[in-house]
Tab-separated table of C-alpha atoms in Angstrom:
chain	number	residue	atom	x	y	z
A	3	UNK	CA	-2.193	53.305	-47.179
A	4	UNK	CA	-4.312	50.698	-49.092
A	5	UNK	CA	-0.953	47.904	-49.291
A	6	UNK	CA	-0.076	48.876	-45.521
A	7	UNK	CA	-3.468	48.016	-44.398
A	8	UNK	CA	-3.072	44.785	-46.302
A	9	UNK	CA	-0.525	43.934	-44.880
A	10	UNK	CA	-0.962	44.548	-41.475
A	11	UNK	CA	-3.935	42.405	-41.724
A	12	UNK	CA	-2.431	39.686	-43.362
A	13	UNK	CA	0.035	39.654	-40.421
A	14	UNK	CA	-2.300	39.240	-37.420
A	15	UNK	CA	-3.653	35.914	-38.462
A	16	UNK	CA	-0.247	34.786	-38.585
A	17	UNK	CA	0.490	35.876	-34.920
A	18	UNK	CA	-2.219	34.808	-34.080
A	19	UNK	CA	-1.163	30.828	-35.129
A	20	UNK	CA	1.862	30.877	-33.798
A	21	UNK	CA	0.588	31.948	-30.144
A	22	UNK	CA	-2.493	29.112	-30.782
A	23	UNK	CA	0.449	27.045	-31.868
A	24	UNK	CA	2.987	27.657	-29.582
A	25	UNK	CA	-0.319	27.110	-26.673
A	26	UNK	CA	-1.321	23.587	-28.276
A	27	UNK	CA	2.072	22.503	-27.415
A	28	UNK	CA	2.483	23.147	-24.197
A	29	UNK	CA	-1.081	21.685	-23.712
A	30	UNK	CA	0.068	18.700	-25.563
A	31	UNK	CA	3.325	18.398	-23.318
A	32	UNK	CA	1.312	18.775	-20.208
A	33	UNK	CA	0.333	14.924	-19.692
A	34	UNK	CA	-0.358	11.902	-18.156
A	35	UNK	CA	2.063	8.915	-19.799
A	36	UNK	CA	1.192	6.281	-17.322
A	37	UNK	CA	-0.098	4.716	-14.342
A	38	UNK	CA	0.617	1.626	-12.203
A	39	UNK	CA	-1.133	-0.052	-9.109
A	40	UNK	CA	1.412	-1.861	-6.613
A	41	UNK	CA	0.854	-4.135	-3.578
A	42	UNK	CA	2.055	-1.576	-0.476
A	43	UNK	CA	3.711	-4.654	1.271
A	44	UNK	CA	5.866	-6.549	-1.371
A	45	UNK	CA	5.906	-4.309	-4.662
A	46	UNK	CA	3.876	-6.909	-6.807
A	47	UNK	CA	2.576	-5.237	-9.835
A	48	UNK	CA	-1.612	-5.479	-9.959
A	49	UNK	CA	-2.244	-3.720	-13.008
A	50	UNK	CA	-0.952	-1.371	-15.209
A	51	UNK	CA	-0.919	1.012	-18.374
A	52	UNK	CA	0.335	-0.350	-21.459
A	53	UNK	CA	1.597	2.695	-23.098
A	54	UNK	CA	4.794	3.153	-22.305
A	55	UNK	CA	7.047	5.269	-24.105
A	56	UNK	CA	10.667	4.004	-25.655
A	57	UNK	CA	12.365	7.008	-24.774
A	58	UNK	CA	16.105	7.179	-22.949
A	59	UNK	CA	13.648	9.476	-20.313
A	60	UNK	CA	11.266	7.421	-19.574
A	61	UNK	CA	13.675	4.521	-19.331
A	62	UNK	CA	15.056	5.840	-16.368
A	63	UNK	CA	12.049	6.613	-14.853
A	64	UNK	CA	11.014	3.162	-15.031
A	65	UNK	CA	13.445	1.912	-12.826
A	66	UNK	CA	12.408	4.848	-10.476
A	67	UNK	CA	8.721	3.053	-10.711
A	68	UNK	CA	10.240	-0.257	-9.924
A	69	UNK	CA	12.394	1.557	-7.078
A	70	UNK	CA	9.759	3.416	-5.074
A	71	UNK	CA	7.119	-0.152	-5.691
A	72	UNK	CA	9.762	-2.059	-3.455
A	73	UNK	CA	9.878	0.380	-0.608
A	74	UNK	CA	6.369	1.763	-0.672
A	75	UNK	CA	5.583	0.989	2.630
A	76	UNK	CA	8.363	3.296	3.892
A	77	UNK	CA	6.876	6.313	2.568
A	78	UNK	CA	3.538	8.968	3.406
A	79	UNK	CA	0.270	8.083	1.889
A	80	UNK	CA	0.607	10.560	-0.586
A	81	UNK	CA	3.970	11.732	-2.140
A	82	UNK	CA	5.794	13.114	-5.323
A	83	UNK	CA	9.097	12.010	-7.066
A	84	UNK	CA	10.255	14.951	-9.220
A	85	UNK	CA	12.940	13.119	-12.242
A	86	UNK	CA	13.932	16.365	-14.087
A	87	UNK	CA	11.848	16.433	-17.240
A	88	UNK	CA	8.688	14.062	-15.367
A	89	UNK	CA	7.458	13.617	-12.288
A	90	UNK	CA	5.900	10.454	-10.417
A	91	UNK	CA	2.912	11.085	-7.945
A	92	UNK	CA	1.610	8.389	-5.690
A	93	UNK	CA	-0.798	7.698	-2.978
A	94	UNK	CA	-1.572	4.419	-1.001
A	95	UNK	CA	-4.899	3.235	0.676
A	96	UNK	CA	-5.814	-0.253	2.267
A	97	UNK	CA	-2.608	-2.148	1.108
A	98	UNK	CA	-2.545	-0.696	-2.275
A	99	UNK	CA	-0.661	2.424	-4.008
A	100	UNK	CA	-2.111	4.112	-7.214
A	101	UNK	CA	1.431	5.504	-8.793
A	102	UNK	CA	1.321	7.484	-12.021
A	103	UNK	CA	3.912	9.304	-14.063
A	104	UNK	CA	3.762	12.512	-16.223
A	105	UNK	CA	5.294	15.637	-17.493
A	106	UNK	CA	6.445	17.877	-14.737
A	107	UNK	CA	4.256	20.705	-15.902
A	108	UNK	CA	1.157	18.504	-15.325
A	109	UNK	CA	-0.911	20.426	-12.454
A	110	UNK	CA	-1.128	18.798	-8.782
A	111	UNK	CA	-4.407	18.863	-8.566
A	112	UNK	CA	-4.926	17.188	-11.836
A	113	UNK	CA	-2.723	14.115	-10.760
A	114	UNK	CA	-3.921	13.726	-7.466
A	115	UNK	CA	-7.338	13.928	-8.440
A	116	UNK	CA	-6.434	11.180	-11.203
A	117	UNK	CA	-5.290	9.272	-8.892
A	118	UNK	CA	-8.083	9.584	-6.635
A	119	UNK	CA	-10.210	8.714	-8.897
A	120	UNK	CA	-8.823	5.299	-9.965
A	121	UNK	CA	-8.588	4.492	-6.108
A	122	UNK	CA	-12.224	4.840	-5.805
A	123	UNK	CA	-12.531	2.608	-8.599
A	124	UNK	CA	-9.950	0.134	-7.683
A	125	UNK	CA	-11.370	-0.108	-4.468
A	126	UNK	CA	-15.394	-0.670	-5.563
A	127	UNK	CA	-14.403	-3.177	-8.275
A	128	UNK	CA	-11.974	-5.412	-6.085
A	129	UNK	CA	-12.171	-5.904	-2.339
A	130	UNK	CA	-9.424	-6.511	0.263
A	131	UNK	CA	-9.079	-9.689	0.400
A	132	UNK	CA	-8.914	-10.312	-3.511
A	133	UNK	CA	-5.775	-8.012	-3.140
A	134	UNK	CA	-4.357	-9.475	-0.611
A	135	UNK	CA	-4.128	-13.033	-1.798
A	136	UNK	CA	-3.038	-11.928	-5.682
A	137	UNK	CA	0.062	-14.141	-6.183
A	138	UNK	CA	0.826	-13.185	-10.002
A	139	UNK	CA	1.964	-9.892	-11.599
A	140	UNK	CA	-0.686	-8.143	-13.558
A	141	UNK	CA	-3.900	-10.620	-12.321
A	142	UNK	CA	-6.360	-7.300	-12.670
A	143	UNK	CA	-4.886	-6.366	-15.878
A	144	UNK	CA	-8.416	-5.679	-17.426
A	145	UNK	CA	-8.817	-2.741	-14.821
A	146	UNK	CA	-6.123	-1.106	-17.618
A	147	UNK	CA	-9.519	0.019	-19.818
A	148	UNK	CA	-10.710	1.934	-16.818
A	149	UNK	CA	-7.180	3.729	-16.731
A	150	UNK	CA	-6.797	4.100	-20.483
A	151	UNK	CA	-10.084	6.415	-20.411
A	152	UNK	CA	-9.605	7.728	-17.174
A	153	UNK	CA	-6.085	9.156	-18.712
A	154	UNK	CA	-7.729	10.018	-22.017
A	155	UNK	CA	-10.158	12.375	-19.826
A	156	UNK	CA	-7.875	14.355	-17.805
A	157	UNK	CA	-5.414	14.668	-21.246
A	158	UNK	CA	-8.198	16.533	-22.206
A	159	UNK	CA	-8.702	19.215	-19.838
A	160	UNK	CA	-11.914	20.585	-21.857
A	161	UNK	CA	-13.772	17.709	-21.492
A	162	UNK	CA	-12.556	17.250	-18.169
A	163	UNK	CA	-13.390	20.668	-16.484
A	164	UNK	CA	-17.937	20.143	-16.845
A	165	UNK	CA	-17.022	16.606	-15.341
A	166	UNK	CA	-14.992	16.909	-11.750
A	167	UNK	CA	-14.898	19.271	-8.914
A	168	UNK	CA	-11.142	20.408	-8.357
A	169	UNK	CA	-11.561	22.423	-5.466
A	170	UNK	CA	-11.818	19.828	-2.612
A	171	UNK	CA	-8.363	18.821	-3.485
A	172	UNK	CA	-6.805	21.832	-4.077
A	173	UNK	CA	-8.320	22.714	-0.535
A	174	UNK	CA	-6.723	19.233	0.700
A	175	UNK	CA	-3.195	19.318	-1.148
A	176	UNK	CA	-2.720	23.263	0.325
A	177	UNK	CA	-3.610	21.672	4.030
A	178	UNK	CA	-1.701	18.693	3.238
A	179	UNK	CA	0.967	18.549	0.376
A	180	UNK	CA	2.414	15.297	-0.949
A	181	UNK	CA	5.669	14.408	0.638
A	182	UNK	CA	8.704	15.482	-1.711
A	183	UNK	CA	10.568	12.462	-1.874
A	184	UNK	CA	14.504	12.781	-2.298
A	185	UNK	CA	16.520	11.088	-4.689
A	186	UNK	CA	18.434	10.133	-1.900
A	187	UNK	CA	15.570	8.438	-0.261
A	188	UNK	CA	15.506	5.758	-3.179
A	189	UNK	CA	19.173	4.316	-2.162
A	190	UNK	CA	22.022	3.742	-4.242
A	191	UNK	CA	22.235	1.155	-6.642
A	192	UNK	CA	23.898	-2.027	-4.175
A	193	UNK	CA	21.167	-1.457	-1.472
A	194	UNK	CA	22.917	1.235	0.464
A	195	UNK	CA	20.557	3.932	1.847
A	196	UNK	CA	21.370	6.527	3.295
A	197	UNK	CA	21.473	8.588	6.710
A	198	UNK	CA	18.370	10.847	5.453
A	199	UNK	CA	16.523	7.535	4.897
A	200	UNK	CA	17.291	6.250	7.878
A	201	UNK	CA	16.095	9.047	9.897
A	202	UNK	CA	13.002	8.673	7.826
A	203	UNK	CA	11.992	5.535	8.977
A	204	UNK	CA	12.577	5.913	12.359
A	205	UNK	CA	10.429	8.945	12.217
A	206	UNK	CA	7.866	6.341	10.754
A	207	UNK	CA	8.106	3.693	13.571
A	208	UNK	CA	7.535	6.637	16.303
A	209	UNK	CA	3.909	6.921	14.339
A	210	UNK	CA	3.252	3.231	13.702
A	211	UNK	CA	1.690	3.183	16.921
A	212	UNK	CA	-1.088	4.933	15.777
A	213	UNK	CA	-1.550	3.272	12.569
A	214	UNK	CA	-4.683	1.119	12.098
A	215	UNK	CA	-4.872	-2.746	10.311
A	216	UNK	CA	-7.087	-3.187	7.254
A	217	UNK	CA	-10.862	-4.569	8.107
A	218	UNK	CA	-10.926	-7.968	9.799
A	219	UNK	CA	-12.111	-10.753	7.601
A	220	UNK	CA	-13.968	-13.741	8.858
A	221	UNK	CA	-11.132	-15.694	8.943
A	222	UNK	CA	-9.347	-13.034	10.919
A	223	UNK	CA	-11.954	-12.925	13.669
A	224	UNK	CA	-12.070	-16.660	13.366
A	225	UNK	CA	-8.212	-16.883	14.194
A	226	UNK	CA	-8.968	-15.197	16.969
A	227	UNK	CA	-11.352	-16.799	18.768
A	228	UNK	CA	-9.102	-19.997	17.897
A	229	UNK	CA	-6.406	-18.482	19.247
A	230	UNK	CA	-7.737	-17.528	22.722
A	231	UNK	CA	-9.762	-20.616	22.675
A	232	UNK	CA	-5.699	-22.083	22.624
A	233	UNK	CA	-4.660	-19.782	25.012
A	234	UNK	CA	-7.266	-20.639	27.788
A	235	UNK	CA	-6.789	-24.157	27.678
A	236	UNK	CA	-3.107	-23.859	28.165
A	237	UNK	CA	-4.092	-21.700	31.047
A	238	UNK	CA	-6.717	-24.035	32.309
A	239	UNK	CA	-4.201	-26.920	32.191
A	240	UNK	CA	-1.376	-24.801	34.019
A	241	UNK	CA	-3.159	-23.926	36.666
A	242	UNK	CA	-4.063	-27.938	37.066
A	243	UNK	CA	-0.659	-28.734	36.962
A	244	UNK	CA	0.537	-25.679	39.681
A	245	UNK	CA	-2.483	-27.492	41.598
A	246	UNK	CA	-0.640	-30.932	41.444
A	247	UNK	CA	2.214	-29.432	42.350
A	248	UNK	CA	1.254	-28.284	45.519
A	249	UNK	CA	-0.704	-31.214	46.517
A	250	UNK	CA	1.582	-33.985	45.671
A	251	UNK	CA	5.241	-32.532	44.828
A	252	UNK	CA	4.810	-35.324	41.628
A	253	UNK	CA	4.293	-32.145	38.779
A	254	UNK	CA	7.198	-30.883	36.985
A	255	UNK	CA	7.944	-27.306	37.114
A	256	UNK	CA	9.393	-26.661	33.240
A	257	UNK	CA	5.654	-28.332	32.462
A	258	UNK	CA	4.276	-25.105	34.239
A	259	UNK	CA	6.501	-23.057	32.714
A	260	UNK	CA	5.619	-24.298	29.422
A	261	UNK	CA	1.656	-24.205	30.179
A	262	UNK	CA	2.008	-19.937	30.971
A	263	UNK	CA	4.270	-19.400	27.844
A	264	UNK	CA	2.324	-21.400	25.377
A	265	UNK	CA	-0.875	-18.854	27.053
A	266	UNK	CA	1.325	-16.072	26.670
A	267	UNK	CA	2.035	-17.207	23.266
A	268	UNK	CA	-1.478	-17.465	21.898
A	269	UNK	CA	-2.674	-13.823	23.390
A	270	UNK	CA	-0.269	-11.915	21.809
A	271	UNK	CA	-1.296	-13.320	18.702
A	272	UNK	CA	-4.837	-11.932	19.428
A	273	UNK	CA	-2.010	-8.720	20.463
A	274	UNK	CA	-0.541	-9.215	17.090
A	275	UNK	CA	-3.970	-10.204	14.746
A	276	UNK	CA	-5.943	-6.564	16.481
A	277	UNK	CA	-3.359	-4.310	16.610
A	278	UNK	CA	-0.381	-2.599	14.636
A	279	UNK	CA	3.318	-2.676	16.239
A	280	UNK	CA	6.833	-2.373	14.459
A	281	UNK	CA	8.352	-5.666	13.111
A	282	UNK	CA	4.762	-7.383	13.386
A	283	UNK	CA	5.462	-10.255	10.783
A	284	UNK	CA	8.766	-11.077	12.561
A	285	UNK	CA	6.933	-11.247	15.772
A	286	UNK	CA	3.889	-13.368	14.699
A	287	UNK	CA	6.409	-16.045	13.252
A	288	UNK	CA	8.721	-15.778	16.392
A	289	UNK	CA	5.511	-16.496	18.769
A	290	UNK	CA	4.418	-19.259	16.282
A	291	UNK	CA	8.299	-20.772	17.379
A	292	UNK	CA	7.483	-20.471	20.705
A	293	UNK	CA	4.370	-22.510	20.386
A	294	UNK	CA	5.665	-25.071	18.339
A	295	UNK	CA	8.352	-25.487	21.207
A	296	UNK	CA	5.781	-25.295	24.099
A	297	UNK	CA	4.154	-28.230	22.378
A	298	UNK	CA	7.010	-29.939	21.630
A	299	UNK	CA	8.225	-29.991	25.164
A	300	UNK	CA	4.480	-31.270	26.109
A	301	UNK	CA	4.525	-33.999	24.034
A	302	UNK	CA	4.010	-36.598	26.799
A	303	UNK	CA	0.895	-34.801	28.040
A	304	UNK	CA	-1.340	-33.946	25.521
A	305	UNK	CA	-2.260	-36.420	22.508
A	306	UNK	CA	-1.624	-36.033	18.588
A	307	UNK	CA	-4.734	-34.771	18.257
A	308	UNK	CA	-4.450	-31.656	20.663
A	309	UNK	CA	-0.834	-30.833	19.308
A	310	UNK	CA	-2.142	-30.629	16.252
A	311	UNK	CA	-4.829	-28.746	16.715
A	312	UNK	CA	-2.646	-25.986	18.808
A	313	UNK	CA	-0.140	-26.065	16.288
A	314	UNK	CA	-2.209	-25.912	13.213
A	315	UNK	CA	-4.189	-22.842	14.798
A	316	UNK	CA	-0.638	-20.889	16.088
A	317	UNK	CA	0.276	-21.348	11.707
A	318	UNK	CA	-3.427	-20.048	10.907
A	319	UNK	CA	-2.755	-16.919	13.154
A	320	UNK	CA	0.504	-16.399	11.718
A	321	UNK	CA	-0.867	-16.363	8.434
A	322	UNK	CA	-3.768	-13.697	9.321
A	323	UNK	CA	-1.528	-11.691	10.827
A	324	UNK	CA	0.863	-11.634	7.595
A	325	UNK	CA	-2.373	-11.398	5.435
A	326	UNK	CA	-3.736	-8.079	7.587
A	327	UNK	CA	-1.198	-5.691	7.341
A	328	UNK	CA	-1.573	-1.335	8.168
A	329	UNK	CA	-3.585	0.534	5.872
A	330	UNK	CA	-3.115	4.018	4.651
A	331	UNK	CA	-5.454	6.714	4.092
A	332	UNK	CA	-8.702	5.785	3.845
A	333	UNK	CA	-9.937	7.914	0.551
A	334	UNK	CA	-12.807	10.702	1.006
A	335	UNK	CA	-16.093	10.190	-0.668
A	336	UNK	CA	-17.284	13.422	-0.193
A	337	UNK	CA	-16.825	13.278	3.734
């Protein structure tokens, strides 16, 4: 009785173990490995983790990250890339996508809310236009502390649970879940998408209608005003020359015609600088063309100062237009 007793209790420690064992593990599987923060519009790298693993895994899902950062633009504000034994979570706001990659046990909640988080911060520490006009890889490196113990906290879900309030994301992932993206999506290795992605985007370009432009900078509303400033005195001078026209038959009518599109031309910049449309870069740099042809034909009526001046303020437009592109999501601070 006495040795039976004994040894039953010397046994339930040792179950005990291996389930606190075999429960550390899984904790310790269940993890952020790394996060990333891409320019939405060309895929340049703005700051990153430096803790990346060596592993044949995480190899591969490396060229996943570089994958998804050149067609970021093409996808929902918030989305999901399951690659077997990890999964790759990302959401995009004003230009910029927070992407981060971790086991594929690693709650939803948890990731988005990671993510969130280093938005917010991203977003108070660095404004728009900082972003916009980045030109190197990595020039906000330093905001890698801020992920380093940002990851450290929600690795340690303890510490993490007295600090953060889950349930306004679970409430908005169940409302609105992150788009599962399809291997298929990513293309093939020679640039080939396919059909699926195709239908994709054209599903995206039926909704670009509604999508709204970053904030307007100073020099934005500045291009503007420039622009119709332009525009009116190619107007003011048409009508002047339909005038001569009709009085003395001297007036050439390709002049007119190059008057109205040169006015044409510098409105639907303002078009182009206030609104979202499909193809809007290509657009802004074909109306530039036109102008520089309107003014080109002209040449014998205005002066090198006034070509100049209309030509120099078509390029600044073009360049604002380039510089404001669509913004996702705006994130929720408590709204």
């Amino acid at each position: 009785m006495h040795r039976a007793a004994r040894h039953s209790q010397r046994r339930v420690p040792a179950r005990q173990s291996f389930s606190f064992a075999r429960s550390s593990q899984s904790v310790e599987m269940s993890t952020i490995l790394s996060a990333s923060i891409i320019r939405v519009r060309d895929g340049l790298p703005l700051s990153a983790s430096t803790d990346y693993e060596q592993s044949t895994g995480m190899q591969k899902c490396r060229k996943y990250f570089k994958m998804l950062s050149k067609k970021l633009a093409q996808f929902p504000d918030r989305c999901t890339l399951k690659t077997g034994h990890y999964n790759i979570n990302f959401i995009s706001s004003l230009g910029v996508s927070y992407m981060m990659l971790c086991t594929e046990n690693y709650p939803n909640v948890l990731a988005f809310s990671f993510l969130d988080e280093l938005q917010k911060e991203f977003i108070t520490t660095y404004n728009v236009m900082k972003t916009n006009t980045a030109v190197r890889p990595y020039c906000f490196i330093e905001f890698d502390n801020f992920i380093q113990r940002t990851k450290q906290r929600y690795n340690n879900p303890r510490s993490l649970s007295t600090k953060i309030n889950l349930s306004d994301m679970q409430m908005e992932i169940k409302l609105r879940p992150p788009y599962q993206i399809p291997m298929c999506e990513l293309g093939s290795g020679n640039g080939v998408t396919s059909a699926f992605s195709v239908d994709y985007k054209g599903a995206g370009k039926i909704s670009s209608a509604h999508q709204r432009l970053e904030p307007a900078t100073l020099s934005g509303i500045v291009a503007f005003i420039l622009s119709l400033l332009c525009g009116v005195l190619n107007l003011i001078r048409g009508f002047h020359a339909v005038e001569s026209l009709l009085q003395t038959d001297g007036e050439d009518l390709n002049d007119i015609i190059a008057f109205f599109l040169g006015t044409a031309a510098c409105l639907y910049q303002c078009y182009l600088l206030v609104y979202y449309t499909g193809w809007r870069n290509v657009k802004s740099f074909l109306t530039f063309g036109l102008i520089c042809l309107c003014n080109m034909y002209l040449y014998e009526l205005r002066n090198l100062w006034q070509l100049f001046f209309h030509v120099t303020v078509g390029a600044f437009v073009t360049l604002q237009i380039w510089l404001r592109q669509a913004q996702g999501k705006a994130p929720d601070y408590d709204v």
